[in-house]
Structures are given as structure tokens and as C-alpha cells.
Tab-separated table of C-alpha atoms in Angstrom:
chain	number	residue	atom	x	y	z
A	241	MET	CA	-143.174	-91.015	16.001
A	242	ALA	CA	-140.861	-91.675	18.890
A	243	LEU	CA	-139.437	-88.566	20.525
A	244	ASP	CA	-135.814	-87.522	20.271
A	245	LYS	CA	-133.830	-86.423	23.318
A	246	ASN	CA	-135.107	-82.866	23.043
A	247	GLY	CA	-138.667	-84.148	22.859
A	248	ILE	CA	-138.191	-86.086	26.098
A	249	ALA	CA	-136.749	-82.978	27.727
A	250	LYS	CA	-139.665	-80.891	26.456
A	251	ARG	CA	-142.212	-83.286	27.980
A	252	ILE	CA	-140.398	-83.405	31.319
A	253	ALA	CA	-140.222	-79.607	31.420
A	254	LYS	CA	-144.006	-79.641	31.934
A	255	GLU	CA	-143.424	-81.319	35.317
A	256	VAL	CA	-141.381	-78.346	36.531
A	257	LYS	CA	-143.612	-76.095	38.604
A	258	ASP	CA	-143.420	-72.511	39.823
A	259	GLY	CA	-141.183	-72.127	42.895
A	260	TYR	CA	-139.285	-75.371	42.343
A	261	TYR	CA	-135.605	-75.910	43.060
A	262	VAL	CA	-134.549	-78.553	40.536
A	263	ASN	CA	-131.481	-80.766	40.173
A	264	LEU	CA	-130.745	-81.856	36.623
A	265	GLY	CA	-128.511	-84.835	35.890
A	266	ILE	CA	-126.075	-85.166	33.011
A	267	GLY	CA	-127.380	-85.894	29.484
A	268	ILE	CA	-131.074	-85.557	28.546
A	269	PRO	CA	-131.946	-83.966	31.933
A	270	THR	CA	-129.631	-81.026	31.197
A	271	LEU	CA	-131.767	-80.217	28.141
A	272	VAL	CA	-134.886	-79.779	30.307
A	273	ALA	CA	-133.726	-76.290	31.306
A	274	ASN	CA	-134.189	-75.158	27.687
A	275	TYR	CA	-137.917	-75.916	27.724
A	276	VAL	CA	-139.135	-74.658	31.096
A	277	ARG	CA	-141.852	-72.004	30.704
A	278	ASN	CA	-140.421	-68.562	31.216
A	279	ASP	CA	-143.437	-67.257	33.112
A	280	ILE	CA	-142.582	-69.366	36.185
A	281	SER	CA	-139.757	-68.995	38.707
A	282	VAL	CA	-137.436	-71.982	38.912
A	283	GLU	CA	-133.860	-72.357	40.162
A	284	PHE	CA	-131.521	-75.064	38.947
A	285	GLN	CA	-129.119	-76.623	41.407
A	286	SER	CA	-125.916	-78.282	40.325
A	287	GLU	CA	-124.468	-80.531	43.007
A	288	ASN	CA	-120.906	-79.321	42.521
A	289	GLY	CA	-122.020	-76.152	44.279
A	290	VAL	CA	-124.256	-73.662	42.489
A	291	LEU	CA	-127.892	-72.666	42.755
A	292	GLY	CA	-129.347	-70.380	40.120
A	293	MET	CA	-127.547	-71.828	37.128
A	294	GLY	CA	-127.935	-69.947	33.865
A	295	PRO	CA	-127.215	-70.770	30.220
A	296	PHE	CA	-123.812	-71.487	28.692
A	297	PRO	CA	-121.570	-68.405	28.484
A	298	PHE	CA	-120.937	-66.490	25.280
A	299	GLU	CA	-117.723	-67.475	23.576
A	300	GLY	CA	-114.796	-65.768	25.250
A	301	GLU	CA	-116.643	-65.419	28.554
A	302	GLU	CA	-116.042	-68.963	29.845
A	303	ASP	CA	-114.848	-69.071	33.453
A	304	PRO	CA	-113.007	-72.238	34.599
A	305	ASP	CA	-114.239	-71.473	38.121
A	306	VAL	CA	-117.915	-71.604	37.102
A	307	ILE	CA	-118.977	-75.041	35.876
A	308	ASN	CA	-121.868	-77.468	36.339
A	309	ALA	CA	-121.823	-81.089	37.498
A	310	GLY	CA	-121.094	-82.175	33.916
A	311	LYS	CA	-117.927	-80.014	34.071
A	312	GLN	CA	-119.409	-77.712	31.425
A	313	THR	CA	-118.808	-73.983	31.594
A	314	ILE	CA	-121.990	-72.171	32.656
A	315	THR	CA	-123.234	-68.791	33.821
A	316	THR	CA	-125.263	-67.777	36.847
A	317	LEU	CA	-128.514	-65.814	37.006
A	318	PRO	CA	-129.438	-62.982	39.384
A	319	GLY	CA	-130.012	-64.483	42.845
A	320	ALA	CA	-127.514	-67.299	42.306
A	321	SER	CA	-125.262	-68.627	45.061
A	322	PHE	CA	-122.175	-70.801	45.383
A	323	PHE	CA	-121.539	-73.233	48.233
A	324	ASP	CA	-119.371	-76.168	49.234
A	325	SER	CA	-120.088	-79.840	48.526
A	326	ALA	CA	-121.293	-80.702	52.036
A	327	MET	CA	-123.827	-77.878	51.901
A	328	SER	CA	-124.854	-78.907	48.406
A	329	PHE	CA	-125.772	-82.365	49.655
A	330	SER	CA	-127.465	-80.867	52.699
A	331	MET	CA	-129.850	-79.307	50.177
A	332	ILE	CA	-130.341	-82.706	48.543
A	333	ARG	CA	-130.431	-85.024	51.567
A	334	GLY	CA	-132.396	-82.448	53.564
A	335	LYS	CA	-135.127	-82.493	50.881
A	336	HIS	CA	-134.816	-78.807	50.058
A	337	VAL	CA	-134.560	-79.632	46.355
A	338	HIS	CA	-138.079	-80.264	45.012
A	339	LEU	CA	-137.418	-82.233	41.851
A	340	THR	CA	-134.614	-84.461	40.617
A	341	ILE	CA	-134.373	-85.425	36.960
A	342	LEU	CA	-131.770	-88.003	36.016
A	343	GLY	CA	-130.853	-90.540	33.383
A	344	ALA	CA	-130.752	-94.307	33.831
A	345	MET	CA	-129.509	-97.497	32.223
A	346	GLU	CA	-132.345	-99.531	33.758
A	347	VAL	CA	-135.480	-98.916	35.794
A	348	ALA	CA	-137.451	-101.712	37.459
A	349	GLU	CA	-141.195	-102.026	38.027
A	350	ASN	CA	-140.579	-101.680	41.779
A	351	GLY	CA	-138.875	-98.285	41.316
A	352	ASP	CA	-135.265	-99.489	41.549
A	353	ILE	CA	-132.829	-97.623	39.311
A	354	ALA	CA	-129.424	-98.581	37.887
A	355	ASN	CA	-127.206	-95.940	36.318
A	356	TRP	CA	-123.641	-96.133	37.630
A	357	LYS	CA	-121.874	-99.339	36.729
A	358	ILE	CA	-121.655	-102.152	34.186
A	359	PRO	CA	-119.530	-104.818	35.929
A	360	GLY	CA	-116.304	-105.539	34.087
A	361	LYS	CA	-117.002	-102.928	31.416
A	362	MET	CA	-117.834	-99.468	32.520
A	363	VAL	CA	-117.319	-98.090	35.979
A	364	LYS	CA	-117.655	-94.349	35.995
A	365	GLY	CA	-119.085	-94.084	39.469
A	366	MET	CA	-122.293	-92.843	40.973
A	367	GLY	CA	-121.335	-89.198	41.493
A	368	GLY	CA	-124.236	-87.629	43.355
A	369	ALA	CA	-126.863	-90.021	41.986
A	370	MET	CA	-127.084	-92.262	45.072
A	371	ASP	CA	-127.548	-89.284	47.388
A	372	LEU	CA	-130.166	-87.831	45.040
A	373	VAL	CA	-132.257	-90.972	44.617
A	374	ALA	CA	-132.052	-91.920	48.297
A	375	SER	CA	-133.422	-88.582	49.434
A	376	ALA	CA	-135.487	-86.893	46.758
A	377	GLU	CA	-139.233	-87.444	46.982
A	378	ASN	CA	-139.886	-86.437	43.416
A	379	ILE	CA	-137.648	-88.243	40.947
A	380	ILE	CA	-138.221	-88.368	37.206
A	381	VAL	CA	-136.087	-90.612	35.033
A	382	ALA	CA	-135.342	-89.407	31.508
A	383	MET	CA	-134.128	-92.110	29.145
A	384	MET	CA	-134.627	-93.984	25.898
A	385	HIS	CA	-137.134	-96.829	26.255
A	386	THR	CA	-134.688	-99.411	24.871
A	387	ASN	CA	-130.895	-99.690	24.751
A	388	LYS	CA	-128.685	-99.689	21.662
A	389	ARG	CA	-129.341	-103.414	21.163
A	390	GLY	CA	-133.085	-102.790	21.209
A	391	GLU	CA	-133.570	-104.370	24.640
A	392	SER	CA	-136.038	-102.868	27.081
A	393	LYS	CA	-134.663	-100.655	29.849
A	394	LEU	CA	-137.916	-100.975	31.812
A	395	LEU	CA	-137.519	-104.293	33.573
A	396	GLU	CA	-139.064	-106.563	36.156
A	397	ARG	CA	-135.828	-106.280	38.159
A	398	CYS	CA	-132.635	-104.370	37.388
A	399	SER	CA	-129.878	-106.624	36.052
A	400	LEU	CA	-127.131	-104.038	36.703
A	401	PRO	CA	-125.941	-102.942	40.165
A	402	ILE	CA	-128.596	-100.577	41.472
A	403	THR	CA	-128.199	-96.937	42.432
A	404	GLY	CA	-131.217	-96.807	44.712
A	405	VAL	CA	-134.112	-98.892	46.009
A	406	GLY	CA	-137.746	-98.253	45.101
A	407	CYS	CA	-137.226	-94.567	44.481
A	408	VAL	CA	-138.404	-93.808	40.939
A	409	LYS	CA	-142.021	-92.686	40.608
A	410	LYS	CA	-142.097	-91.454	37.018
A	411	VAL	CA	-140.275	-92.331	33.783
A	412	VAL	CA	-140.348	-90.329	30.575
A	413	THR	CA	-138.943	-92.101	27.515
A	414	ASN	CA	-138.913	-91.554	23.770
A	415	LEU	CA	-142.097	-93.646	23.631
A	416	ALA	CA	-144.107	-92.936	26.757
A	417	VAL	CA	-144.768	-91.373	30.132
A	418	LEU	CA	-145.117	-94.014	32.838
A	419	ASP	CA	-145.768	-93.881	36.568
A	420	ILE	CA	-144.440	-96.543	38.887
A	421	THR	CA	-146.992	-97.796	41.398
A	422	SER	CA	-147.613	-101.012	43.326
A	423	ASP	CA	-149.049	-102.285	39.997
A	424	GLY	CA	-145.670	-101.843	38.306
A	425	PHE	CA	-145.372	-99.483	35.335
A	426	VAL	CA	-148.571	-97.647	34.556
A	427	LEU	CA	-148.803	-96.229	31.047
A	428	ARG	CA	-149.973	-92.613	31.275
A	429	GLU	CA	-149.177	-91.059	27.905
A	430	ARG	CA	-147.957	-92.138	24.471
A	431	ALA	CA	-145.478	-90.224	22.330
A	432	PRO	CA	-147.249	-88.728	19.280
A	433	GLY	CA	-148.083	-91.507	16.821
A	434	VAL	CA	-146.747	-94.322	18.999
A	435	SER	CA	-149.208	-97.139	19.698
A	436	VAL	CA	-149.909	-98.823	23.006
A	437	GLU	CA	-148.779	-102.094	21.400
A	438	GLU	CA	-145.362	-100.666	20.486
A	439	ILE	CA	-144.878	-99.481	24.058
A	440	ALA	CA	-146.020	-102.809	25.507
A	441	GLN	CA	-143.582	-104.635	23.245
A	442	ALA	CA	-140.688	-102.407	24.343
A	443	THR	CA	-141.478	-102.820	28.056
A	444	ALA	CA	-140.121	-105.946	29.758
A	445	GLY	CA	-141.453	-105.164	33.225
A	446	LYS	CA	-145.079	-105.498	34.302
A	447	LEU	CA	-147.092	-102.878	32.415
A	448	HIS	CA	-150.547	-101.753	33.460
A	449	ILE	CA	-152.460	-100.190	30.580
A	450	PRO	CA	-155.417	-97.999	31.574
A	451	GLU	CA	-158.390	-97.793	29.217
A	452	ASP	CA	-157.523	-94.350	27.991
A	453	VAL	CA	-153.879	-93.556	27.178
A	454	PRO	CA	-153.733	-90.086	25.618
A	455	GLU	CA	-150.973	-88.784	23.385
A	456	MET	CA	-148.476	-86.458	25.000
A	457	ASP	CA	-149.270	-82.801	24.611
A	458	ILE	CA	-145.943	-81.208	23.743
B	188	MET	CA	-101.871	-63.408	64.445
B	189	ILE	CA	-100.475	-66.895	63.985
B	190	ASN	CA	-98.536	-66.922	60.759
B	191	LYS	CA	-99.286	-69.980	58.565
B	192	THR	CA	-97.198	-68.880	55.597
B	193	VAL	CA	-94.606	-71.143	54.063
B	194	ALA	CA	-92.216	-70.109	51.304
B	195	ASN	CA	-93.215	-72.524	48.585
B	196	VAL	CA	-94.853	-75.797	47.637
B	197	GLU	CA	-91.822	-77.840	48.733
B	198	GLU	CA	-91.995	-76.468	52.259
B	199	ALA	CA	-95.779	-76.832	52.257
B	200	CYS	CA	-95.502	-80.536	51.449
B	201	LYS	CA	-92.771	-81.256	53.995
B	202	GLY	CA	-93.391	-84.602	55.719
B	203	VAL	CA	-95.209	-86.377	52.889
B	204	SER	CA	-94.118	-89.976	52.454
B	205	SER	CA	-95.129	-93.278	50.900
B	206	ASP	CA	-98.238	-95.129	52.106
B	207	MET	CA	-99.877	-91.971	53.415
B	208	MET	CA	-103.507	-90.959	52.946
B	209	PHE	CA	-104.119	-87.650	51.176
B	210	MET	CA	-107.287	-85.658	50.518
B	211	PHE	CA	-107.588	-83.311	47.539
B	212	GLY	CA	-110.071	-80.531	46.875
B	213	GLY	CA	-111.525	-79.997	43.427
B	214	PHE	CA	-114.433	-81.069	41.254
B	215	GLY	CA	-113.237	-82.365	37.913
B	216	LEU	CA	-110.300	-80.044	37.237
B	217	SER	CA	-111.989	-77.041	38.824
B	218	GLY	CA	-110.442	-75.860	42.078
B	219	ILE	CA	-107.780	-78.571	42.271
B	220	PRO	CA	-104.544	-77.784	44.139
B	221	GLU	CA	-102.469	-77.698	40.960
B	222	ASN	CA	-99.196	-76.742	42.626
B	223	ALA	CA	-99.301	-79.445	45.289
B	224	ILE	CA	-100.339	-82.124	42.790
B	225	GLY	CA	-97.535	-81.082	40.419
B	226	TYR	CA	-94.998	-81.275	43.233
B	227	LEU	CA	-96.229	-84.613	44.610
B	228	SER	CA	-96.137	-86.137	41.118
B	229	LYS	CA	-92.399	-85.501	41.020
B	230	GLN	CA	-91.597	-87.071	44.409
B	231	ASP	CA	-90.626	-90.683	44.969
B	232	ILE	CA	-93.609	-91.469	47.127
B	233	TYR	CA	-95.816	-94.440	46.358
B	234	GLY	CA	-98.573	-96.573	47.811
B	235	LEU	CA	-100.768	-93.518	48.394
B	236	THR	CA	-104.430	-93.599	49.305
B	237	CYS	CA	-106.105	-90.575	47.758
B	238	VAL	CA	-109.500	-89.103	48.538
B	239	SER	CA	-110.730	-86.925	45.696
B	240	ASN	CA	-114.135	-86.627	44.063
B	241	ASN	CA	-112.572	-87.290	40.648
B	242	ALA	CA	-109.247	-88.644	39.458
B	243	GLY	CA	-108.176	-85.937	37.026
B	244	VAL	CA	-107.565	-86.567	33.335
B	245	ASP	CA	-104.695	-88.539	31.813
B	246	ASP	CA	-102.194	-85.669	31.764
B	247	PHE	CA	-103.473	-83.303	34.446
B	248	GLY	CA	-104.667	-83.327	38.026
B	249	LEU	CA	-104.370	-86.640	39.849
B	250	GLY	CA	-103.823	-88.279	36.456
B	251	LEU	CA	-100.204	-87.191	36.932
B	252	LEU	CA	-99.855	-89.355	40.049
B	253	LEU	CA	-101.693	-92.227	38.374
B	254	GLN	CA	-99.314	-92.171	35.411
B	255	ARG	CA	-96.390	-92.788	37.766
B	256	LYS	CA	-98.377	-95.438	39.640
B	257	GLN	CA	-97.997	-93.547	42.904
B	258	ILE	CA	-101.576	-94.252	43.951
B	259	LYS	CA	-102.477	-97.574	45.532
B	260	LYS	CA	-106.079	-96.713	46.293
B	261	MET	CA	-108.507	-94.038	45.127
B	262	ILE	CA	-111.615	-93.039	47.038
B	263	SER	CA	-113.856	-91.101	44.634
B	264	SER	CA	-117.431	-90.686	43.478
B	265	TYR	CA	-116.925	-90.312	39.729
B	266	VAL	CA	-113.947	-91.301	37.606
B	267	GLY	CA	-115.299	-91.165	34.060
B	268	GLU	CA	-112.763	-88.866	32.413
B	269	ASN	CA	-109.532	-90.794	32.770
B	270	ALA	CA	-108.543	-93.680	30.467
B	271	GLU	CA	-105.396	-94.618	32.411
B	272	PHE	CA	-107.439	-94.728	35.594
B	273	GLU	CA	-109.969	-97.044	34.007
B	274	ARG	CA	-107.191	-99.297	32.687
B	275	GLN	CA	-105.474	-99.571	36.096
B	276	MET	CA	-108.799	-100.186	37.811
B	277	LEU	CA	-110.072	-102.880	35.430
B	278	SER	CA	-106.667	-104.641	35.472
B	279	GLY	CA	-106.678	-104.630	39.271
B	280	GLU	CA	-103.485	-102.548	39.663
B	281	LEU	CA	-105.438	-99.800	41.340
B	282	GLU	CA	-107.814	-100.318	44.222
B	283	VAL	CA	-110.888	-98.122	43.889
B	284	GLU	CA	-113.572	-97.325	46.429
B	285	LEU	CA	-116.454	-95.557	44.752
B	286	ILE	CA	-118.747	-93.785	47.182
B	287	PRO	CA	-121.669	-91.380	46.791
B	288	GLN	CA	-120.598	-87.783	46.317
B	289	GLY	CA	-122.568	-86.481	49.281
B	290	THR	CA	-121.129	-89.232	51.451
B	291	LEU	CA	-117.626	-88.263	50.329
B	292	ALA	CA	-118.256	-84.634	51.226
B	293	GLU	CA	-119.751	-85.561	54.580
B	294	ARG	CA	-116.900	-87.957	55.463
B	295	CYS	CA	-114.591	-84.968	54.980
B	296	ARG	CA	-116.829	-82.624	56.940
B	297	ALA	CA	-117.273	-85.163	59.743
B	298	ALA	CA	-113.493	-85.408	60.123
B	299	GLN	CA	-113.284	-81.609	60.179
B	300	ALA	CA	-116.082	-81.323	62.728
B	301	GLY	CA	-115.031	-84.138	65.057
B	302	PHE	CA	-117.801	-86.605	64.287
B	303	PRO	CA	-116.483	-90.175	64.062
B	304	ALA	CA	-119.353	-91.393	61.894
B	305	PHE	CA	-122.835	-90.588	60.643
B	306	TYR	CA	-125.882	-92.253	59.091
B	307	THR	CA	-126.981	-91.494	55.551
B	308	PRO	CA	-129.706	-92.946	53.329
B	309	ALA	CA	-127.402	-92.726	50.277
B	310	GLY	CA	-126.411	-96.151	48.997
B	311	TYR	CA	-128.819	-98.180	51.120
B	312	GLY	CA	-129.666	-101.443	49.343
B	313	THR	CA	-126.761	-101.060	46.887
B	314	GLU	CA	-123.207	-102.430	46.656
B	315	VAL	CA	-122.081	-99.391	48.629
B	316	ALA	CA	-123.924	-100.675	51.694
B	317	GLU	CA	-122.281	-104.104	51.707
B	318	GLY	CA	-120.816	-104.897	55.133
B	319	LYS	CA	-122.028	-101.623	56.625
B	320	GLU	CA	-124.196	-101.158	59.687
B	321	VAL	CA	-127.812	-100.435	58.788
B	322	ARG	CA	-130.277	-98.577	60.966
B	323	GLU	CA	-133.818	-97.341	60.544
B	324	PHE	CA	-134.737	-93.777	61.448
B	325	ASN	CA	-138.304	-92.471	61.005
B	326	GLY	CA	-139.224	-95.436	58.832
B	327	LYS	CA	-136.311	-94.955	56.438
B	328	MET	CA	-133.187	-97.107	56.131
B	329	HIS	CA	-129.719	-95.588	56.584
B	330	ILE	CA	-126.143	-96.859	56.527
B	331	LEU	CA	-123.284	-95.939	58.818
B	332	GLU	CA	-120.362	-94.117	57.210
B	333	TYR	CA	-117.107	-93.149	58.900
B	334	ALA	CA	-115.129	-89.904	58.937
B	335	PHE	CA	-111.898	-89.965	56.937
B	336	ASP	CA	-108.614	-90.104	58.823
B	337	ALA	CA	-106.026	-88.649	56.448
B	338	ASP	CA	-102.446	-87.439	56.867
B	339	PHE	CA	-102.575	-84.443	54.537
B	340	GLY	CA	-105.361	-82.405	53.013
B	341	PHE	CA	-104.481	-80.319	49.946
B	342	VAL	CA	-106.808	-77.472	49.025
B	343	LYS	CA	-106.844	-74.538	46.669
B	344	ALA	CA	-108.489	-71.181	47.343
B	345	TRP	CA	-108.866	-67.954	45.385
B	346	LYS	CA	-107.567	-65.637	48.102
B	347	GLY	CA	-105.920	-66.290	51.401
B	348	ASP	CA	-104.069	-64.345	54.060
B	349	THR	CA	-101.004	-65.064	56.154
B	350	ALA	CA	-103.243	-66.206	59.034
B	351	GLY	CA	-104.558	-69.013	56.810
B	352	ASN	CA	-108.008	-67.526	56.218
B	353	LEU	CA	-109.458	-68.563	52.877
B	354	ILE	CA	-111.945	-67.274	50.300
B	355	PHE	CA	-113.018	-69.444	47.388
B	356	LYS	CA	-114.361	-68.460	43.995
B	357	GLY	CA	-117.357	-69.852	42.121
B	358	THR	CA	-117.749	-73.594	41.872
B	359	ALA	CA	-113.996	-73.969	42.442
B	360	ARG	CA	-115.068	-74.013	46.093
B	361	ASN	CA	-116.585	-77.538	45.940
B	362	PHE	CA	-114.828	-79.955	48.352
B	363	ASN	CA	-112.058	-77.555	49.354
B	364	PRO	CA	-113.747	-76.052	52.437
B	365	ASN	CA	-114.816	-79.516	53.630
B	366	ILE	CA	-111.242	-80.803	53.494
B	367	CYS	CA	-109.803	-77.925	55.524
B	368	GLY	CA	-109.078	-79.261	58.994
B	369	ALA	CA	-110.167	-82.772	58.047
B	370	ALA	CA	-106.627	-84.173	57.844
B	371	LYS	CA	-103.735	-83.971	60.293
B	372	ILE	CA	-102.147	-81.236	58.179
B	373	THR	CA	-104.056	-78.965	55.802
B	374	VAL	CA	-102.016	-77.359	53.032
B	375	ALA	CA	-103.691	-74.441	51.267
B	376	GLU	CA	-102.448	-72.903	48.048
B	377	VAL	CA	-103.963	-69.629	46.880
B	378	GLU	CA	-104.059	-67.548	43.738
B	379	GLU	CA	-103.490	-64.446	45.814
B	380	LEU	CA	-101.848	-64.361	49.234
B	381	VAL	CA	-102.292	-61.118	51.179
B	382	PRO	CA	-101.162	-59.904	54.616
B	383	ALA	CA	-103.516	-60.644	57.516
B	384	GLY	CA	-105.949	-57.775	57.892
B	385	GLU	CA	-106.530	-57.214	54.199
B	386	LEU	CA	-109.409	-59.655	53.854
B	387	ASP	CA	-112.767	-58.611	55.309
B	388	PRO	CA	-113.486	-61.016	58.204
B	389	ASN	CA	-117.138	-61.043	57.074
B	390	GLN	CA	-116.148	-62.581	53.766
B	391	ILE	CA	-113.928	-65.425	55.022
B	392	HIS	CA	-115.217	-68.873	54.005
B	393	ILE	CA	-112.704	-70.901	56.019
B	394	PRO	CA	-111.062	-69.515	59.178
B	395	GLY	CA	-107.300	-69.981	59.444
B	396	ILE	CA	-107.651	-72.338	62.413
B	397	PHE	CA	-108.395	-75.122	59.890
B	398	VAL	CA	-105.215	-74.471	57.890
B	399	GLN	CA	-101.659	-75.353	58.953
B	400	ARG	CA	-99.693	-74.157	55.922
B	401	ILE	CA	-100.500	-71.603	53.247
B	402	PHE	CA	-98.506	-70.524	50.228
B	403	GLN	CA	-98.772	-68.349	47.153
B	404	GLY	CA	-99.445	-70.680	44.218
B	405	ALA	CA	-98.016	-70.091	40.758
B	406	LEU	CA	-98.766	-70.693	37.087
B	407	TYR	CA	-102.376	-71.804	37.408
B	408	GLU	CA	-103.535	-73.497	34.245
B	409	LYS	CA	-107.196	-73.868	35.323
B	410	ARG	CA	-107.932	-76.256	32.520
B	411	ILE	CA	-111.549	-76.411	31.307
B	412	GLU	CA	-112.856	-79.946	30.747
B	413	GLN	CA	-116.019	-79.159	28.781
B	414	ARG	CA	-115.921	-75.786	27.083
B	415	THR	CA	-119.569	-75.082	26.349
B	416	VAL	CA	-120.713	-71.755	24.886
B	417	ARG	CA	-123.779	-70.273	23.207
B	418	PRO	CA	-123.761	-68.161	20.072
B	419	ARG	CA	-124.075	-64.412	20.295
B	420	THR	CA	-127.302	-63.379	18.623
């Protein structure tokens, strides 16, 4: 069965390693924090200016001066720090953040990503996404494999205005884990009960299928 | 001690006029200069170019200036929370320059620090790079971005003293320190204004040299955009 959003987050959480500073985007990526093993040390960075982000506050303890990049009220953990926006992006551009997890509308087989604009319809802006994808060396995209109309979001080339060029190396969807290499998308893992054929059918871009494609262990 | 104190928001905003370029601190509604925005939204000044990471919501923050069509052009990184903004943008009434958030912060900081321009990898190969100078450093492509040149910068701090020194709180810090000293005149409003000497010099985030006018703000609403909580167990 295809994964739900929490399932995607749970699978991505396995990519978070001990000692990592991690930036989580809005949406599915935010959920990843809930599934990171608690026997490793990880700090979450939010680009509006906090490192060491904790869970949501208890009711009545919300502080309007302590929010994440999604404008949600949050808490901080011991060892946390606050900083200004220029310093926040020094951490990102300067490659001090080890892992970036973000959502996308489209990903192309050459690693291009589109997630900020639908011309004429929706223009919310890129926020910190362009800085993140241009600098981070380890980017994982978390998204559904197809859009609401059932069309593939893994394409030969992005049809929407792109956020960054050739930057995505790994995609985790409700159906599969895929790497992006010079061969295009390489199918690494299937969601439990999902067949290789289903994934191939839902992937518009060039898909390389190795002989053995194990089920995700989540 | 050079005294930067002004009596109120009206005196702090003295000299603002139509067609000027303003910079505003704040991320979403957190750390926005509520008093200055409230005052500016009641003045007959139009044709403004505003630099702010976000554009407020319909009835708060820069949404107040948008409602009265005082803004000609917005320079922001993310504008998702404001229906009136989206309407004005899609209809072409409002000119919008969307730029990467880190680039926005750095264009402020560059102005503060006296750098005319800088190279960044953010936006290379995208619409953002159109018409911009491109240069390769260490095998990676970068685009040239320019420092802002604004008339007024409006910031909000948690505490400040009469010398203009500022201390911010939590993530309300965001763009505020980067805007201090980035415009011709920096106006700081604070939740608590104290006499010079009361703040520990070790704890100052922004030295008063970057601030021209400081005043005691009033009636902070500090609206929360996304109230998220967890249950007590």
C-alpha cells in the first residue's frame, strides 16, 4: 500500500544521522522530526532564526516570539540558539547544515526542482528554498509521487519555473525511494506492497530499475 | 552618550513621503514594527517600495498598507498568507519582486556593511537570475546581487536604550538586525526602553550606531499566525 504523509516522513527519518544539523521545509518535511531515533543527537534548524527546535508548546505556553519557518509556535531544546536572518543563511550557504529536506511540485531526472510558483495561478514565493537547494550538498525531496490529477511529479524536465538546477539527489514519495544519477531516476526501494510496475507507471521521467528493488523497511 | 530617543511614532517617522523605499523587519507577523506600520498606514503616502520578507496578512502588518494601495512595489521572499496581496499581484496593480530569503537578508546586510554587491549561488539557472551577471567560483555558478538602497528602515526590538542599543527576543529577531543601518534612517521601536547604562554591553545585539531614532512602542498585539500546540499527557 502506498504510504501516507507520515509514512514518507518515517522513511526519510532513517536518513538523519547522528551529529546532523537538519533543515526541514514546510509540510511533510516538518513531520520527519517526529520519527528521528531518540538515541542519536540531531539539531533542527529553522531558517527564520533558530537552531535546536523542539516540539510544539503545551497549550497556554505559546510564545509569539518563538516560531518556525512555517510561522507555527514552537519550543526550543537545551542548547538551542537564536540568530538573525543573515546568519541563518550563512549556516545554509556556508554548508554548515548537513541535510535539507523539502517538498516539491516537480522533480526532474536531471535533479532540477520546482516548488515555488505556478504561473498565473499561485505565486507564494520561494522563501529560503532557492538558497537551500543552491547550497546544500545533501537534499532529500519529500512529496507524493503524483499530483491531485494523478499526473507524475517525477518528470523528464520540470514544466514549472525551477527553484534550483541539478540539485536533488534523493526523492522519497508515497510509492518509492529514488536516487537521481546520470542515469535519471534510479528506483531503490518500493513502499510496502507497491509493485515496480505501479511505480514505473507513475514516473514520467527516465526510470532505471535495478534487478533487486527491496521493500522499504519502516 | 548620543541620545537617539524620540517622543513617539510620529516623530520617529518624520520625513517619510510618497515614492520612498522602506525596509521592514519581521518574519511573518513575528517581530514586525507594529507601531510604525500602524502609523504609516494612516498617512497619505503612496507609491512606496517596500522590502519585507513577507507582506503581512489582510488586516495586519503590511496588509494594512496594501489595503490602502500605498505600496507600488513589494520586494519579498514569501507572500503566501495574504489574499489581497495575491489579488493585487495577479491583476498587475502591485509590482512584486520575489527573491530568495537568504539573498534578501544579505542585500540588507550588504547595505549595512558597505558592500555594494555580492555573489550568491541562490537562484542560479532560475527566473531570479534573469538579466543578472553570472560568474563561476570554484566550479560553481553564482549570480550578482546588489545591496538595497532604502530611505527608511523600520525595526522592532525587545529592549533598547536611549543610546539606540538593541536586544531582540527569540525568532522575533529575524531580519531586524540586518536592517539596522541598512537604510538612510533606521527607526527602532522597542517593547521596553531603558536609560543608557541599564543594558549589559555584553548582551547588545545591535549597537546604537546603526540606529538613528528609537522610541517606546505601545499596545503590541504580537499576533500568532499558526497557533500549534501539543496535548498535555
